[in-house]
PDB file of C-alpha atoms in Angstrom:
ATOM      1  CA  TYR A 201      62.251 107.477  10.652  1.00 77.00           C
ATOM      2  CA  GLN A 202      62.238 109.259  13.942  1.00 82.00           C
ATOM      3  CA  THR A 203      59.039 109.689  15.841  1.00 86.00           C
ATOM      4  CA  ILE A 204      58.448 112.560  18.263  1.00 87.00           C
ATOM      5  CA  THR A 205      55.293 112.782  20.245  1.00 90.00           C
ATOM      6  CA  ILE A 206      53.886 115.740  22.209  1.00 90.00           C
ATOM      7  CA  ASP A 207      51.408 115.978  25.014  1.00 89.00           C
ATOM      8  CA  TRP A 208      48.947 118.677  24.597  1.00 93.00           C
ATOM      9  CA  PRO A 209      48.859 121.107  27.574  1.00 95.00           C
ATOM     10  CA  GLY A 210      46.580 119.675  30.250  1.00 95.00           C
ATOM     11  CA  PHE A 211      46.616 116.169  28.884  1.00 93.00           C
ATOM     12  CA  GLY A 212      48.810 113.121  29.203  1.00 88.00           C
ATOM     13  CA  GLU A 213      51.936 113.696  31.266  1.00 88.00           C
ATOM     14  CA  SER A 214      52.036 117.472  30.726  1.00 91.00           C
ATOM     15  CA  ASP A 215      51.399 119.939  33.485  1.00 92.00           C
ATOM     16  CA  LYS A 216      47.686 120.416  34.395  1.00 94.00           C
ATOM     17  CA  ILE A 217      47.435 124.004  35.174  1.00 94.00           C
ATOM     18  CA  LYS A 218      44.152 125.718  36.173  1.00 94.00           C
ATOM     19  CA  MET A 219      43.514 127.804  33.096  1.00 95.00           C
ATOM     20  CA  TYR A 220      41.023 128.132  30.306  1.00 95.00           C
ATOM     21  CA  TYR A 221      42.118 125.702  27.617  1.00 95.00           C
ATOM     22  CA  ASN A 222      41.186 126.419  24.044  1.00 94.00           C
ATOM     23  CA  GLY A 223      42.188 125.636  20.457  1.00 92.00           C
ATOM     24  CA  THR A 224      44.508 128.550  20.264  1.00 93.00           C
ATOM     25  CA  ILE A 225      46.631 127.133  23.085  1.00 95.00           C
ATOM     26  CA  LEU A 226      46.871 123.889  21.135  1.00 94.00           C
ATOM     27  CA  GLN A 227      47.889 125.808  18.007  1.00 93.00           C
ATOM     28  CA  LYS A 228      50.600 127.676  19.876  1.00 95.00           C
ATOM     29  CA  THR A 229      51.886 124.365  21.277  1.00 95.00           C
ATOM     30  CA  LEU A 230      52.082 122.796  17.813  1.00 94.00           C
ATOM     31  CA  LYS A 231      53.847 125.907  16.409  1.00 93.00           C
ATOM     32  CA  LYS A 232      56.559 125.686  19.149  1.00 94.00           C
ATOM     33  CA  ALA A 233      56.956 121.896  18.666  1.00 92.00           C
ATOM     34  CA  ILE A 234      57.434 122.363  14.878  1.00 91.00           C
ATOM     35  CA  LYS A 235      59.969 125.143  15.464  1.00 90.00           C
ATOM     36  CA  VAL A 236      61.965 122.978  17.896  1.00 91.00           C
ATOM     37  CA  ILE A 237      61.857 119.974  15.592  1.00 90.00           C
ATOM     38  CA  GLN A 238      62.854 122.037  12.529  1.00 87.00           C
ATOM     39  CA  LYS A 239      65.964 123.443  14.333  1.00 87.00           C
ATOM     40  CA  LYS A 240      67.204 119.904  15.058  1.00 87.00           C
ATOM     41  CA  ASN A 241      66.148 118.358  11.766  1.00 84.00           C
ATOM     42  CA  ASN A 242      66.037 120.311   8.585  1.00 82.00           C
ATOM     43  CA  LYS A 243      63.999 117.691   6.631  1.00 87.00           C
ATOM     44  CA  LYS A 244      60.279 117.943   5.759  1.00 89.00           C
ATOM     45  CA  LEU A 245      57.991 116.460   8.345  1.00 91.00           C
ATOM     46  CA  THR A 246      55.332 113.924   8.259  1.00 92.00           C
ATOM     47  CA  VAL A 247      52.754 114.951  10.896  1.00 92.00           C
ATOM     48  CA  ILE A 248      50.482 112.308  12.266  1.00 93.00           C
ATOM     49  CA  ALA A 249      47.472 113.741  14.160  1.00 93.00           C
ATOM     50  CA  ALA A 250      44.998 111.612  15.996  1.00 90.00           C
ATOM     51  CA  GLY A 251      41.555 112.662  17.198  1.00 88.00           C
ATOM     52  CA  HIS A 252      41.087 116.350  18.061  1.00 87.00           C
ATOM     53  CA  SER A 253      44.608 117.199  17.073  1.00 91.00           C
ATOM     54  CA  ALA A 254      43.608 116.781  13.386  1.00 91.00           C
ATOM     55  CA  SER A 255      41.794 120.052  13.365  1.00 89.00           C
ATOM     56  CA  VAL A 256      44.782 121.773  15.000  1.00 91.00           C
ATOM     57  CA  VAL A 257      47.193 120.511  12.433  1.00 92.00           C
ATOM     58  CA  LEU A 258      44.902 121.301   9.451  1.00 90.00           C
ATOM     59  CA  THR A 259      44.462 124.900  10.582  1.00 88.00           C
ATOM     60  CA  LEU A 260      48.262 125.348  10.442  1.00 87.00           C
ATOM     61  CA  LYS A 261      48.978 123.433   7.269  1.00 86.00           C
ATOM     62  CA  GLU A 262      49.097 126.485   5.059  1.00 85.00           C
ATOM     63  CA  ARG A 263      51.569 128.256   7.357  1.00 88.00           C
ATOM     64  CA  TYR A 264      53.913 125.314   7.423  1.00 87.00           C
ATOM     65  CA  ILE A 265      53.463 124.115   3.789  1.00 87.00           C
ATOM     66  CA  ARG A 266      57.210 124.192   3.130  1.00 89.00           C
ATOM     67  CA  ILE A 267      58.041 122.263   6.277  1.00 90.00           C
ATOM     68  CA  ILE A 268      55.257 119.590   6.206  1.00 90.00           C
ATOM     69  CA  LYS A 269      55.659 116.816   3.645  1.00 91.00           C
ATOM     70  CA  GLN A 270      52.448 115.131   4.490  1.00 91.00           C
ATOM     71  CA  ILE A 271      49.721 114.990   7.071  1.00 92.00           C
ATOM     72  CA  VAL A 272      48.163 111.666   8.288  1.00 93.00           C
ATOM     73  CA  LEU A 273      44.923 111.937  10.255  1.00 91.00           C
ATOM     74  CA  ILE A 274      43.927 109.024  12.438  1.00 89.00           C
ATOM     75  CA  ALA A 275      40.293 108.999  13.651  1.00 83.00           C
ATOM     76  CA  PRO A 276      40.004 112.862  13.183  1.00 85.00           C
ATOM     77  CA  THR A 277      37.402 114.674  15.298  1.00 84.00           C
ATOM     78  CA  TRP A 278      36.375 118.276  14.718  1.00 84.00           C
ATOM     79  CA  ARG A 279      34.115 118.927  17.598  1.00 87.00           C
ATOM     80  CA  GLY A 280      34.030 118.054  21.329  1.00 90.00           C
ATOM     81  CA  PRO A 281      31.756 115.077  22.246  1.00 89.00           C
ATOM     82  CA  LEU A 282      28.978 117.062  23.840  1.00 92.00           C
ATOM     83  CA  PRO A 283      28.451 119.474  20.977  1.00 92.00           C
ATOM     84  CA  CYS A 284      28.334 116.418  18.641  1.00 89.00           C
ATOM     85  CA  MET A 285      25.866 114.573  20.795  1.00 88.00           C
ATOM     86  CA  THR A 286      23.527 117.459  21.735  1.00 93.00           C
ATOM     87  CA  GLY A 287      23.929 119.752  18.646  1.00 92.00           C
ATOM     88  CA  TRP A 288      24.560 122.611  21.092  1.00 94.00           C
ATOM     89  CA  SER A 289      27.287 125.161  20.647  1.00 91.00           C
ATOM     90  CA  PRO A 290      30.440 125.056  22.848  1.00 92.00           C
ATOM     91  CA  LYS A 291      29.292 128.567  24.097  1.00 92.00           C
ATOM     92  CA  ARG A 292      26.075 127.085  25.447  1.00 94.00           C
ATOM     93  CA  LEU A 293      27.915 124.130  26.900  1.00 95.00           C
ATOM     94  CA  ASN A 294      30.422 126.277  28.640  1.00 94.00           C
ATOM     95  CA  ILE A 295      28.316 126.237  31.781  1.00 96.00           C
ATOM     96  CA  ILE A 296      29.383 122.614  32.328  1.00 95.00           C
ATOM     97  CA  ASN A 297      33.020 123.639  31.901  1.00 93.00           C
ATOM     98  CA  GLU A 298      32.500 126.378  34.500  1.00 96.00           C
ATOM     99  CA  ILE A 299      30.802 123.999  36.954  1.00 97.00           C
ATOM    100  CA  VAL A 300      33.646 121.527  36.644  1.00 96.00           C
ATOM    101  CA  ARG A 301      36.045 124.293  37.469  1.00 95.00           C
ATOM    102  CA  LEU A 302      34.298 125.028  40.802  1.00 96.00           C
ATOM    103  CA  PRO A 303      35.970 123.994  44.025  1.00 95.00           C
ATOM    104  CA  ILE A 304      34.267 121.025  45.733  1.00 96.00           C
ATOM    105  CA  ILE A 305      31.263 120.660  43.423  1.00 97.00           C
ATOM    106  CA  GLY A 306      33.416 120.525  40.332  1.00 96.00           C
ATOM    107  CA  GLN A 307      35.861 118.189  41.989  1.00 96.00           C
ATOM    108  CA  ILE A 308      33.063 115.795  43.104  1.00 97.00           C
ATOM    109  CA  LEU A 309      31.415 115.814  39.657  1.00 96.00           C
ATOM    110  CA  TYR A 310      34.733 115.181  37.941  1.00 96.00           C
ATOM    111  CA  PHE A 311      35.507 112.460  40.518  1.00 96.00           C
ATOM    112  CA  LEU A 312      32.240 110.700  39.695  1.00 96.00           C
ATOM    113  CA  ASN A 313      32.922 110.983  35.937  1.00 94.00           C
ATOM    114  CA  THR A 314      36.271 109.322  36.425  1.00 95.00           C
ATOM    115  CA  THR A 315      35.100 106.290  38.322  1.00 96.00           C
ATOM    116  CA  LYS A 316      36.229 102.930  36.879  1.00 95.00           C
ATOM    117  CA  VAL A 317      32.661 102.112  35.727  1.00 94.00           C
ATOM    118  CA  VAL A 318      32.307 105.356  33.801  1.00 94.00           C
ATOM    119  CA  LEU A 319      35.774 105.162  32.353  1.00 92.00           C
ATOM    120  CA  HIS A 320      35.208 101.651  31.150  1.00 91.00           C
ATOM    121  CA  TYR A 321      31.826 102.563  29.674  1.00 90.00           C
ATOM    122  CA  MET A 322      33.303 105.597  27.797  1.00 87.00           C
ATOM    123  CA  ALA A 323      36.385 103.674  26.517  1.00 86.00           C
ATOM    124  CA  LYS A 324      34.303 100.744  25.432  1.00 84.00           C
ATOM    125  CA  ARG A 325      31.794 102.935  23.623  1.00 82.00           C
ATOM    126  CA  HIS A 326      33.916 105.373  21.706  1.00 75.00           C
ATOM    127  CA  VAL A 327      37.590 105.012  22.365  1.00 73.00           C
ATOM    128  CA  TRP A 328      38.883 101.439  22.159  1.00 77.00           C
ATOM    129  CA  LEU A 329      38.489  99.427  19.008  1.00 76.00           C
ATOM    130  CA  ASN A 330      39.509  96.149  20.664  1.00 81.00           C
ATOM    131  CA  ASN A 331      37.498  95.994  23.924  1.00 80.00           C
ATOM    132  CA  SER A 332      39.417  92.865  25.062  1.00 81.00           C
ATOM    133  CA  GLU A 333      42.290  95.224  25.797  1.00 80.00           C
ATOM    134  CA  LEU A 334      40.262  97.038  28.356  1.00 86.00           C
ATOM    135  CA  ASP A 335      41.207  94.974  31.404  1.00 90.00           C
ATOM    136  CA  ASN A 336      41.148  96.251  34.983  1.00 92.00           C
ATOM    137  CA  ASP A 337      44.817  97.259  34.907  1.00 94.00           C
ATOM    138  CA  LYS A 338      44.307  99.483  31.796  1.00 91.00           C
ATOM    139  CA  ILE A 339      41.121 101.135  33.314  1.00 93.00           C
ATOM    140  CA  ARG A 340      43.103 101.767  36.597  1.00 95.00           C
ATOM    141  CA  ARG A 341      45.952 103.440  34.655  1.00 93.00           C
ATOM    142  CA  LEU A 342      43.391 105.576  32.768  1.00 90.00           C
ATOM    143  CA  GLN A 343      41.837 106.466  36.054  1.00 94.00           C
ATOM    144  CA  VAL A 344      45.166 107.459  37.609  1.00 94.00           C
ATOM    145  CA  LEU A 345      45.975 109.670  34.618  1.00 91.00           C
ATOM    146  CA  SER A 346      42.520 111.330  34.529  1.00 93.00           C
ATOM    147  CA  ARG A 347      42.651 112.060  38.292  1.00 95.00           C
ATOM    148  CA  LYS A 348      45.953 113.829  38.356  1.00 95.00           C
ATOM    149  CA  LYS A 349      45.649 117.213  39.986  1.00 94.00           C
ATOM    150  CA  GLY A 350      44.208 119.694  37.592  1.00 95.00           C
ATOM    151  CA  ALA A 351      43.298 117.182  34.928  1.00 95.00           C
ATOM    152  CA  ARG A 352      39.667 118.232  34.978  1.00 96.00           C
ATOM    153  CA  TYR A 353      40.261 121.646  33.375  1.00 97.00           C
ATOM    154  CA  ALA A 354      41.493 120.574  29.956  1.00 96.00           C
ATOM    155  CA  SER A 355      39.277 117.542  29.935  1.00 94.00           C
ATOM    156  CA  ALA A 356      36.145 119.558  30.556  1.00 96.00           C
ATOM    157  CA  ALA A 357      37.267 122.011  27.839  1.00 96.00           C
ATOM    158  CA  PHE A 358      37.570 119.161  25.381  1.00 94.00           C
ATOM    159  CA  VAL A 359      34.271 117.490  26.221  1.00 93.00           C
ATOM    160  CA  THR A 360      32.301 120.735  26.034  1.00 95.00           C
ATOM    161  CA  GLY A 361      33.918 121.891  22.727  1.00 93.00           C
ATOM    162  CA  GLY A 362      36.197 124.458  24.343  1.00 94.00           C
ATOM    163  CA  LEU A 363      39.090 123.061  22.258  1.00 93.00           C
ATOM    164  CA  ASP A 364      37.216 123.242  19.020  1.00 90.00           C
ATOM    165  CA  ILE A 365      39.055 125.397  16.433  1.00 85.00           C
ATOM    166  CA  HIS A 366      36.545 126.775  14.035  1.00 64.00           C
ATOM    167  CA  LYS A 367      32.870 127.088  13.562  1.00 54.00           C
ATOM    168  CA  ASN A 368      33.198 127.156   9.871  1.00 53.00           C
ATOM    169  CA  ASN A 369      34.238 123.732   8.544  1.00 57.00           C
ATOM    170  CA  LYS A 370      35.429 124.896   5.091  1.00 55.00           C
ATOM    171  CA  TRP A 371      38.994 124.737   6.317  1.00 49.00           C
ATOM    172  CA  ARG A 372      38.763 120.964   6.927  1.00 51.00           C
ATOM    173  CA  ILE A 373      37.183 120.006   3.599  1.00 51.00           C
ATOM    174  CA  SER A 374      39.629 121.655   1.277  1.00 50.00           C
ATOM    175  CA  ASN A 375      42.707 119.693   0.182  1.00 50.00           C
ATOM    176  CA  THR A 376      41.822 116.565   2.314  1.00 52.00           C
ATOM    177  CA  LYS A 377      41.906 113.108   0.846  1.00 55.00           C
ATOM    178  CA  ARG A 378      40.448 110.065   2.524  1.00 56.00           C
ATOM    179  CA  VAL A 379      42.413 106.830   2.211  1.00 55.00           C
TER     180      VAL A 379
END
Protein backbone atom coordinates (compact mmCIF):
# COMPACT_ATOMS: atom_id res chain seq x y z
CA TYR A 1 0.00 0.00 0.00
CA GLN A 2 0.98 3.59 -0.54
CA THR A 3 -0.26 6.27 1.83
CA ILE A 4 -0.76 9.85 0.75
CA THR A 5 -1.78 12.50 3.26
CA ILE A 6 -3.06 15.97 2.57
CA ASP A 7 -3.14 19.06 4.73
CA TRP A 8 -6.43 20.90 4.55
CA PRO A 9 -6.05 24.55 3.56
CA GLY A 10 -5.23 26.62 6.63
CA PHE A 11 -4.20 23.61 8.74
CA GLY A 12 -1.03 21.60 9.30
CA GLU A 13 1.88 22.72 7.15
CA SER A 14 -0.31 24.25 4.41
CA ASP A 15 -0.40 27.98 3.72
CA LYS A 16 -2.53 29.92 6.19
CA ILE A 17 -4.11 32.59 4.06
CA LYS A 18 -6.48 35.20 5.47
CA MET A 19 -9.69 34.01 3.86
CA TYR A 20 -13.11 32.71 4.84
CA TYR A 21 -12.62 28.96 5.21
CA ASN A 22 -15.65 26.73 4.68
CA GLY A 23 -16.65 23.18 3.82
CA THR A 24 -16.76 23.92 0.09
CA ILE A 25 -13.06 24.79 0.14
CA LEU A 26 -12.35 21.44 1.80
CA GLN A 27 -14.44 19.63 -0.82
CA LYS A 28 -12.56 21.35 -3.65
CA THR A 29 -9.24 20.40 -2.05
CA LEU A 30 -10.27 16.76 -1.81
CA LYS A 31 -11.50 16.74 -5.43
CA LYS A 32 -8.12 18.08 -6.61
CA ALA A 33 -6.23 15.55 -4.48
CA ILE A 34 -8.28 12.64 -5.86
CA LYS A 35 -7.68 13.85 -9.43
CA VAL A 36 -3.92 14.05 -8.93
CA ILE A 37 -3.75 10.66 -7.23
CA GLN A 38 -5.88 9.03 -9.94
CA LYS A 39 -3.60 10.35 -12.70
CA LYS A 40 -0.61 8.67 -11.07
CA ASN A 41 -2.38 5.53 -9.86
CA ASN A 42 -5.26 4.06 -11.79
CA LYS A 43 -6.36 1.73 -8.97
CA LYS A 44 -9.36 2.16 -6.71
CA LEU A 45 -8.62 4.15 -3.58
CA THR A 46 -9.16 3.47 0.08
CA VAL A 47 -9.84 6.84 1.66
CA ILE A 48 -9.15 7.23 5.36
CA ALA A 49 -10.75 10.29 6.89
CA ALA A 50 -10.27 11.42 10.47
CA GLY A 51 -12.29 13.93 12.41
CA HIS A 52 -14.02 16.63 10.40
CA SER A 53 -12.70 15.32 7.09
CA ALA A 54 -15.20 12.44 7.40
CA SER A 55 -18.09 14.69 6.43
CA VAL A 56 -16.12 16.06 3.48
CA VAL A 57 -15.37 12.58 2.16
CA LEU A 58 -18.93 11.32 2.63
CA THR A 59 -20.44 14.23 0.73
CA LEU A 60 -18.26 13.32 -2.26
CA LYS A 61 -18.59 9.53 -2.14
CA GLU A 62 -21.35 9.33 -4.77
CA ARG A 63 -19.38 11.41 -7.25
CA TYR A 64 -16.29 9.21 -6.90
CA ILE A 65 -18.00 5.85 -6.38
CA ARG A 66 -16.05 4.28 -9.29
CA ILE A 67 -12.73 5.52 -7.91
CA ILE A 68 -13.20 4.85 -4.20
CA LYS A 69 -13.03 1.22 -3.10
CA GLN A 70 -13.78 1.92 0.54
CA ILE A 71 -13.93 4.72 3.08
CA VAL A 72 -12.58 4.36 6.60
CA LEU A 73 -13.72 6.96 9.12
CA ILE A 74 -11.69 7.52 12.27
CA ALA A 75 -13.36 9.47 15.08
CA PRO A 76 -15.69 11.24 12.62
CA THR A 77 -17.13 14.60 13.56
CA TRP A 78 -19.95 16.36 11.74
CA ARG A 79 -20.07 19.70 13.49
CA GLY A 80 -17.62 22.18 14.89
CA PRO A 81 -17.02 22.00 18.65
CA LEU A 82 -18.94 25.16 19.61
CA PRO A 83 -22.15 24.26 17.73
CA CYS A 84 -22.00 20.83 19.43
CA MET A 85 -21.41 22.27 22.89
CA THR A 86 -23.86 25.16 22.69
CA GLY A 87 -26.51 23.86 20.30
CA TRP A 88 -26.20 27.15 18.43
CA SER A 89 -25.95 27.31 14.66
CA PRO A 90 -22.66 28.17 12.94
CA LYS A 91 -24.42 31.27 11.60
CA ARG A 92 -25.03 32.48 15.14
CA LEU A 93 -21.45 31.63 16.19
CA ASN A 94 -19.93 33.42 13.21
CA ILE A 95 -19.53 36.52 15.39
CA ILE A 96 -16.70 34.69 17.20
CA ASN A 97 -15.11 33.89 13.86
CA GLU A 98 -15.33 37.58 12.90
CA ILE A 99 -13.84 38.73 16.22
CA VAL A 100 -10.89 36.35 15.82
CA ARG A 101 -10.29 37.82 12.35
CA LEU A 102 -9.93 41.36 13.76
CA PRO A 103 -6.47 42.89 13.93
CA ILE A 104 -5.06 43.22 17.46
CA ILE A 105 -8.19 42.05 19.36
CA GLY A 106 -8.48 38.84 17.36
CA GLN A 107 -4.74 38.25 17.56
CA ILE A 108 -4.76 38.67 21.35
CA LEU A 109 -7.77 36.39 21.85
CA TYR A 110 -6.27 33.71 19.62
CA PHE A 111 -2.90 34.06 21.39
CA LEU A 112 -4.60 33.48 24.76
CA ASN A 113 -6.44 30.48 23.34
CA THR A 114 -3.13 28.95 22.22
CA THR A 115 -1.27 29.20 25.51
CA LYS A 116 0.32 25.95 26.66
CA VAL A 117 -2.19 25.66 29.52
CA VAL A 118 -5.21 25.97 27.20
CA LEU A 119 -3.71 23.67 24.54
CA HIS A 120 -2.93 21.04 27.16
CA TYR A 121 -6.45 21.27 28.58
CA MET A 122 -8.11 20.96 25.14
CA ALA A 123 -5.86 18.11 23.99
CA LYS A 124 -6.33 16.25 27.26
CA ARG A 125 -10.11 16.70 27.22
CA HIS A 126 -11.00 15.80 23.66
CA VAL A 127 -8.07 15.12 21.35
CA TRP A 128 -5.55 12.73 22.87
CA LEU A 129 -6.60 9.27 23.95
CA ASN A 130 -3.34 8.56 25.79
CA ASN A 131 -2.67 11.60 27.96
CA SER A 132 0.76 10.32 28.93
CA GLU A 133 1.88 11.31 25.42
CA LEU A 134 1.12 14.95 26.19
CA ASP A 135 4.51 15.99 27.44
CA ASN A 136 5.82 19.57 27.37
CA ASP A 137 7.60 18.99 24.05
CA LYS A 138 4.38 17.83 22.34
CA ILE A 139 2.43 20.81 23.70
CA ARG A 140 5.20 23.16 22.57
CA ARG A 141 5.07 21.68 19.03
CA LEU A 142 1.27 22.06 18.99
CA GLN A 143 1.67 25.66 20.10
CA VAL A 144 4.26 26.44 17.41
CA LEU A 145 1.96 24.98 14.74
CA SER A 146 -1.14 26.76 16.05
CA ARG A 147 0.69 30.09 16.22
CA LYS A 148 1.93 30.17 12.65
CA LYS A 149 1.00 33.39 10.91
CA GLY A 150 -2.62 33.17 9.72
CA ALA A 151 -3.40 29.95 11.62
CA ARG A 152 -6.29 31.60 13.44
CA TYR A 153 -8.53 31.92 10.37
CA ALA A 154 -9.11 28.24 9.58
CA SER A 155 -9.01 27.32 13.25
CA ALA A 156 -11.76 29.78 14.15
CA ALA A 157 -13.84 28.58 11.20
CA PHE A 158 -13.55 25.00 12.43
CA VAL A 159 -14.37 25.76 16.06
CA THR A 160 -17.42 27.89 15.19
CA GLY A 161 -18.83 25.41 12.65
CA GLY A 162 -17.77 27.35 9.57
CA LEU A 163 -16.33 24.16 8.03
CA ASP A 164 -19.51 22.14 8.60
CA ILE A 165 -20.81 20.73 5.34
CA HIS A 166 -24.58 20.27 5.68
CA LYS A 167 -27.36 21.18 8.02
CA ASN A 168 -29.28 18.08 6.95
CA ASN A 169 -27.64 14.95 8.30
CA LYS A 170 -29.41 12.41 6.04
CA TRP A 171 -26.30 12.33 3.83
CA ARG A 172 -24.20 10.90 6.65
CA ILE A 173 -26.64 8.24 7.81
CA SER A 174 -27.17 6.51 4.47
CA ASN A 175 -24.79 3.73 3.51
CA THR A 176 -22.57 4.01 6.56
CA LYS A 177 -21.62 0.99 8.61
CA ARG A 178 -20.10 1.08 12.07
CA VAL A 179 -17.31 -1.37 12.80
